[in-house]
mmCIF file of C-alpha atoms in Angstrom:
data_model
loop_
_atom_site.group_PDB
_atom_site.id
_atom_site.type_symbol
_atom_site.label_atom_id
_atom_site.label_comp_id
_atom_site.label_asym_id
_atom_site.label_seq_id
_atom_site.Cartn_x
_atom_site.Cartn_y
_atom_site.Cartn_z
ATOM 1 C CA MET A 30 -130.882 43.793 51.494
ATOM 2 C CA GLU A 31 -134.325 42.339 50.814
ATOM 3 C CA THR A 32 -137.345 44.653 50.778
ATOM 4 C CA PRO A 33 -138.953 43.340 54.011
ATOM 5 C CA ALA A 34 -135.698 43.732 55.942
ATOM 6 C CA LEU A 35 -135.199 47.216 54.512
ATOM 7 C CA LEU A 36 -138.766 48.235 55.410
ATOM 8 C CA GLY A 37 -138.271 46.878 58.927
ATOM 9 C CA GLU A 38 -135.103 48.948 59.302
ATOM 10 C CA LEU A 39 -136.818 52.027 57.871
ATOM 11 C CA ALA A 40 -139.685 51.591 60.336
ATOM 12 C CA LEU A 41 -137.242 51.384 63.251
ATOM 13 C CA TYR A 42 -135.408 54.466 62.008
ATOM 14 C CA MET A 43 -138.627 56.409 61.439
ATOM 15 C CA ASN A 44 -139.839 55.549 64.925
ATOM 16 C CA SER A 45 -136.528 56.604 66.476
ATOM 17 C CA VAL A 46 -136.188 59.948 64.656
ATOM 18 C CA GLY A 47 -139.899 60.605 64.313
ATOM 19 C CA GLN A 48 -140.287 62.191 67.725
ATOM 20 C CA GLY A 49 -137.507 64.680 67.034
ATOM 21 C CA ILE A 50 -138.776 65.580 63.569
ATOM 22 C CA THR A 51 -142.366 66.043 64.566
ATOM 23 C CA GLN A 52 -141.860 67.687 67.948
ATOM 24 C CA GLY A 53 -139.101 69.940 66.647
ATOM 25 C CA GLY A 54 -141.293 71.129 63.800
ATOM 26 C CA TYR A 55 -138.722 70.234 61.144
ATOM 27 C CA ILE A 56 -141.104 70.828 58.295
ATOM 28 C CA CYS A 57 -138.665 70.121 55.460
ATOM 29 C CA SER A 58 -137.555 66.840 57.030
ATOM 30 C CA LEU A 59 -141.134 65.755 57.591
ATOM 31 C CA SER A 60 -142.046 66.729 54.022
ATOM 32 C CA TRP A 61 -139.250 64.612 52.575
ATOM 33 C CA ALA A 62 -140.134 61.730 54.896
ATOM 34 C CA LEU A 63 -143.740 61.803 53.664
ATOM 35 C CA TYR A 64 -142.615 61.882 50.019
ATOM 36 C CA LEU A 65 -140.351 58.902 50.748
ATOM 37 C CA CYS A 66 -143.198 57.040 52.470
ATOM 38 C CA GLY A 67 -145.513 57.651 49.527
ATOM 39 C CA SER A 68 -142.906 56.370 47.074
ATOM 40 C CA VAL A 69 -142.218 53.272 49.157
ATOM 41 C CA VAL A 70 -145.926 52.496 49.501
ATOM 42 C CA ARG A 71 -146.445 52.879 45.753
ATOM 43 C CA GLY A 72 -143.330 50.957 44.758
ATOM 44 C CA CYS A 73 -143.200 48.127 47.280
ATOM 45 C CA PHE A 74 -146.629 47.395 48.691
ATOM 46 C CA GLY A 75 -148.082 45.722 45.615
ATOM 47 C CA THR A 76 -146.174 42.495 46.225
ATOM 48 C CA ILE A 77 -146.524 41.761 49.929
ATOM 49 C CA THR A 78 -146.041 38.161 51.018
ATOM 50 C CA GLU A 79 -147.482 36.709 54.214
ATOM 51 C CA GLU A 80 -144.075 36.288 55.854
ATOM 52 C CA ALA A 81 -143.093 39.877 54.999
ATOM 53 C CA ALA A 82 -146.370 41.431 56.212
ATOM 54 C CA PRO A 83 -145.060 42.394 59.703
ATOM 55 C CA ALA A 84 -142.294 44.559 58.214
ATOM 56 C CA TYR A 85 -144.742 46.224 55.831
ATOM 57 C CA THR A 86 -147.157 46.787 58.703
ATOM 58 C CA ALA A 87 -144.438 48.385 60.850
ATOM 59 C CA PHE A 88 -143.412 50.693 58.015
ATOM 60 C CA LEU A 89 -146.968 51.733 57.163
ATOM 61 C CA SER A 90 -147.753 52.323 60.825
ATOM 62 C CA ALA A 91 -144.714 54.612 61.149
ATOM 63 C CA ALA A 92 -145.720 56.434 57.942
ATOM 64 C CA VAL A 93 -149.266 56.953 59.218
ATOM 65 C CA ASN A 94 -147.827 58.361 62.458
ATOM 66 C CA PHE A 95 -145.779 60.842 60.402
ATOM 67 C CA ALA A 96 -148.918 61.837 58.483
ATOM 68 C CA ASP A 97 -150.818 62.334 61.746
ATOM 69 C CA CYS A 98 -148.006 64.527 63.059
ATOM 70 C CA ALA A 99 -147.913 66.538 59.838
ATOM 71 C CA ARG A 100 -151.537 67.512 60.356
ATOM 72 C CA GLN A 101 -150.755 68.721 63.857
ATOM 73 C CA ILE A 102 -147.741 70.890 63.020
ATOM 74 C CA PHE A 103 -148.901 72.744 59.924
ATOM 75 C CA PRO A 104 -147.058 76.024 60.294
ATOM 76 C CA ASN A 105 -148.629 79.412 60.577
ATOM 77 C CA GLN A 106 -149.275 81.586 57.544
ATOM 78 C CA SER A 107 -145.919 83.368 57.861
ATOM 79 C CA GLU A 108 -144.284 80.142 56.689
ATOM 80 C CA LEU A 109 -146.675 79.551 53.794
ATOM 81 C CA SER A 110 -144.174 78.023 51.371
ATOM 82 C CA ALA A 111 -143.091 75.455 53.987
ATOM 83 C CA SER A 112 -146.737 74.743 54.747
ATOM 84 C CA LEU A 113 -147.494 74.160 51.066
ATOM 85 C CA ALA A 114 -144.509 71.813 50.767
ATOM 86 C CA LEU A 115 -145.649 69.810 53.784
ATOM 87 C CA GLU A 116 -149.254 69.660 52.596
ATOM 88 C CA SER A 117 -148.126 68.598 49.114
ATOM 89 C CA ALA A 118 -146.030 65.833 50.655
ATOM 90 C CA LEU A 119 -148.964 64.669 52.773
ATOM 91 C CA LEU A 120 -151.249 64.706 49.718
ATOM 92 C CA ASN A 121 -148.671 62.695 47.752
ATOM 93 C CA PHE A 122 -148.457 60.080 50.520
ATOM 94 C CA LEU A 123 -152.243 59.828 50.718
ATOM 95 C CA GLN A 124 -152.629 59.536 46.936
ATOM 96 C CA ASN A 125 -150.117 56.679 46.859
ATOM 97 C CA LEU A 126 -151.777 55.033 49.832
ATOM 98 C CA GLN A 127 -155.197 55.204 48.204
ATOM 99 C CA SER A 128 -154.051 53.945 44.819
ATOM 100 C CA THR A 129 -152.146 51.056 46.379
ATOM 101 C CA PHE A 130 -154.824 49.980 48.832
ATOM 102 C CA SER A 131 -157.861 50.554 46.635
ATOM 103 C CA SER A 132 -160.289 47.779 47.552
ATOM 104 C CA SER A 133 -160.893 46.870 43.912
ATOM 105 C CA ARG A 134 -157.269 45.692 43.704
ATOM 106 C CA LEU A 135 -156.661 44.550 47.262
ATOM 107 C CA SER A 136 -155.566 40.966 47.775
ATOM 108 C CA PRO A 137 -155.786 39.277 51.213
ATOM 109 C CA VAL A 138 -152.219 39.986 52.407
ATOM 110 C CA PRO A 139 -152.279 43.766 51.791
ATOM 111 C CA ALA A 140 -155.804 43.831 53.233
ATOM 112 C CA GLY A 141 -154.325 42.294 56.384
ATOM 113 C CA VAL A 142 -151.739 45.077 56.561
ATOM 114 C CA VAL A 143 -154.517 47.673 56.298
ATOM 115 C CA THR A 144 -156.430 45.880 59.060
ATOM 116 C CA ARG A 145 -153.376 45.785 61.343
ATOM 117 C CA VAL A 146 -152.677 49.498 60.852
ATOM 118 C CA PHE A 147 -156.199 50.962 60.718
ATOM 119 C CA ASP A 148 -158.366 48.174 62.269
ATOM 120 C CA THR A 149 -161.227 48.780 59.801
ATOM 121 C CA LYS A 150 -161.808 50.342 56.394
ATOM 122 C CA ALA A 151 -163.998 52.934 58.111
ATOM 123 C CA LYS A 152 -161.042 54.053 60.240
ATOM 124 C CA MET A 153 -158.848 54.207 57.143
ATOM 125 C CA PHE A 154 -161.432 56.421 55.453
ATOM 126 C CA GLN A 155 -161.636 58.578 58.590
ATOM 127 C CA PHE A 156 -157.845 58.943 58.413
ATOM 128 C CA PHE A 157 -158.173 60.262 54.837
ATOM 129 C CA LEU A 158 -160.971 62.612 55.821
ATOM 130 C CA ASN A 159 -159.055 63.940 58.828
ATOM 131 C CA SER A 160 -155.909 64.395 56.739
ATOM 132 C CA LEU A 161 -157.623 66.232 53.887
ATOM 133 C CA GLY A 162 -160.657 67.924 55.404
ATOM 134 C CA HIS A 163 -158.936 71.158 56.391
ATOM 135 C CA ASN A 164 -158.071 71.799 52.718
ATOM 136 C CA LEU A 165 -161.756 71.913 51.834
ATOM 137 C CA MET A 166 -162.294 74.852 54.182
ATOM 138 C CA ARG A 167 -159.146 76.792 53.252
ATOM 139 C CA ASN A 168 -159.360 80.503 52.422
ATOM 140 C CA ILE A 169 -157.422 81.430 49.337
ATOM 141 C CA ASN A 170 -156.020 84.900 49.774
ATOM 142 C CA SER A 171 -152.278 84.621 49.482
ATOM 143 C CA PRO A 172 -149.571 85.182 46.890
ATOM 144 C CA ASN A 173 -149.540 81.398 46.359
ATOM 145 C CA ASP A 174 -153.141 81.149 45.169
ATOM 146 C CA CYS A 175 -152.329 78.728 42.335
ATOM 147 C CA ALA A 176 -150.469 76.335 44.636
ATOM 148 C CA GLU A 177 -153.261 76.480 47.200
ATOM 149 C CA LYS A 178 -155.903 75.881 44.537
ATOM 150 C CA ALA A 179 -153.930 72.866 43.328
ATOM 151 C CA LEU A 180 -153.876 71.481 46.900
ATOM 152 C CA ILE A 181 -157.609 71.977 47.280
ATOM 153 C CA LYS A 182 -158.302 70.319 43.923
ATOM 154 C CA GLY A 183 -155.969 67.424 44.772
ATOM 155 C CA ALA A 184 -157.690 66.934 48.136
ATOM 156 C CA ILE A 185 -161.154 66.998 46.561
ATOM 157 C CA ASP A 186 -160.142 64.583 43.807
ATOM 158 C CA LEU A 187 -158.589 62.201 46.312
ATOM 159 C CA LEU A 188 -161.605 62.286 48.624
ATOM 160 C CA TYR A 189 -163.813 61.567 45.618
ATOM 161 C CA GLU A 190 -161.703 58.507 44.727
ATOM 162 C CA VAL A 191 -161.693 57.291 48.319
ATOM 163 C CA CYS A 192 -165.479 57.700 48.541
ATOM 164 C CA LYS A 193 -165.973 55.754 45.305
ATOM 165 C CA ASP A 194 -163.830 52.963 46.706
ATOM 166 C CA MET A 195 -165.662 52.560 50.016
ATOM 167 C CA PRO A 196 -168.517 50.060 50.277
ATOM 168 C CA HIS A 197 -171.877 51.412 51.440
ATOM 169 C CA ASP A 198 -171.699 49.572 54.772
ATOM 170 C CA VAL A 199 -168.373 51.271 55.541
ATOM 171 C CA MET A 200 -169.732 54.698 54.624
ATOM 172 C CA SER A 201 -172.577 54.259 57.106
ATOM 173 C CA GLN A 202 -170.054 53.863 59.966
ATOM 174 C CA LEU A 203 -168.336 57.210 59.374
ATOM 175 C CA ARG A 204 -168.352 60.394 61.386
ATOM 176 C CA LEU A 205 -168.104 63.326 59.005
ATOM 177 C CA ASP A 206 -166.589 65.690 61.520
ATOM 178 C CA LEU A 207 -164.175 67.890 59.613
ATOM 179 C CA PRO A 208 -161.077 68.962 61.518
ATOM 180 C CA PRO A 209 -160.890 72.578 62.663
ATOM 181 C CA VAL A 210 -159.529 75.167 60.256
#
């Protein structure tokens, strides 16, 4: 099966099972789905052709929906190891997304995919900020301090890279409202 057809099928599958995974709070399933999405973005999105762009757009849109849902279902502190796994998966997806769609390397076809999914670069940056902002305000007082510190450092490093990549005109359009803790 060719990559565009496979991505189209994956997008359909993700959209059909996504509701159940995210509404049911299946943290492990969502974590693995985000790791898969990050790997697919990193491995396949560098060579998008114009005729394949709709399949890539559908897949990325489904992946972004999973990431949005992950932010909404972070478990309570009694399930800290599951929470860390989900947040690590989300961070992995976002790191792959940023490295693939960095504007310094972005050709017109992938830029079109970004535009179809996020509308503007400012909205893409806002997506990163919304997805990572809660890590910046995290209290570290658990048995998993090292893992939590690694998440915070990863989030800070990624936000730094995303900020470096954004043009000044895009940065002026942003709302720096951090999500609630």
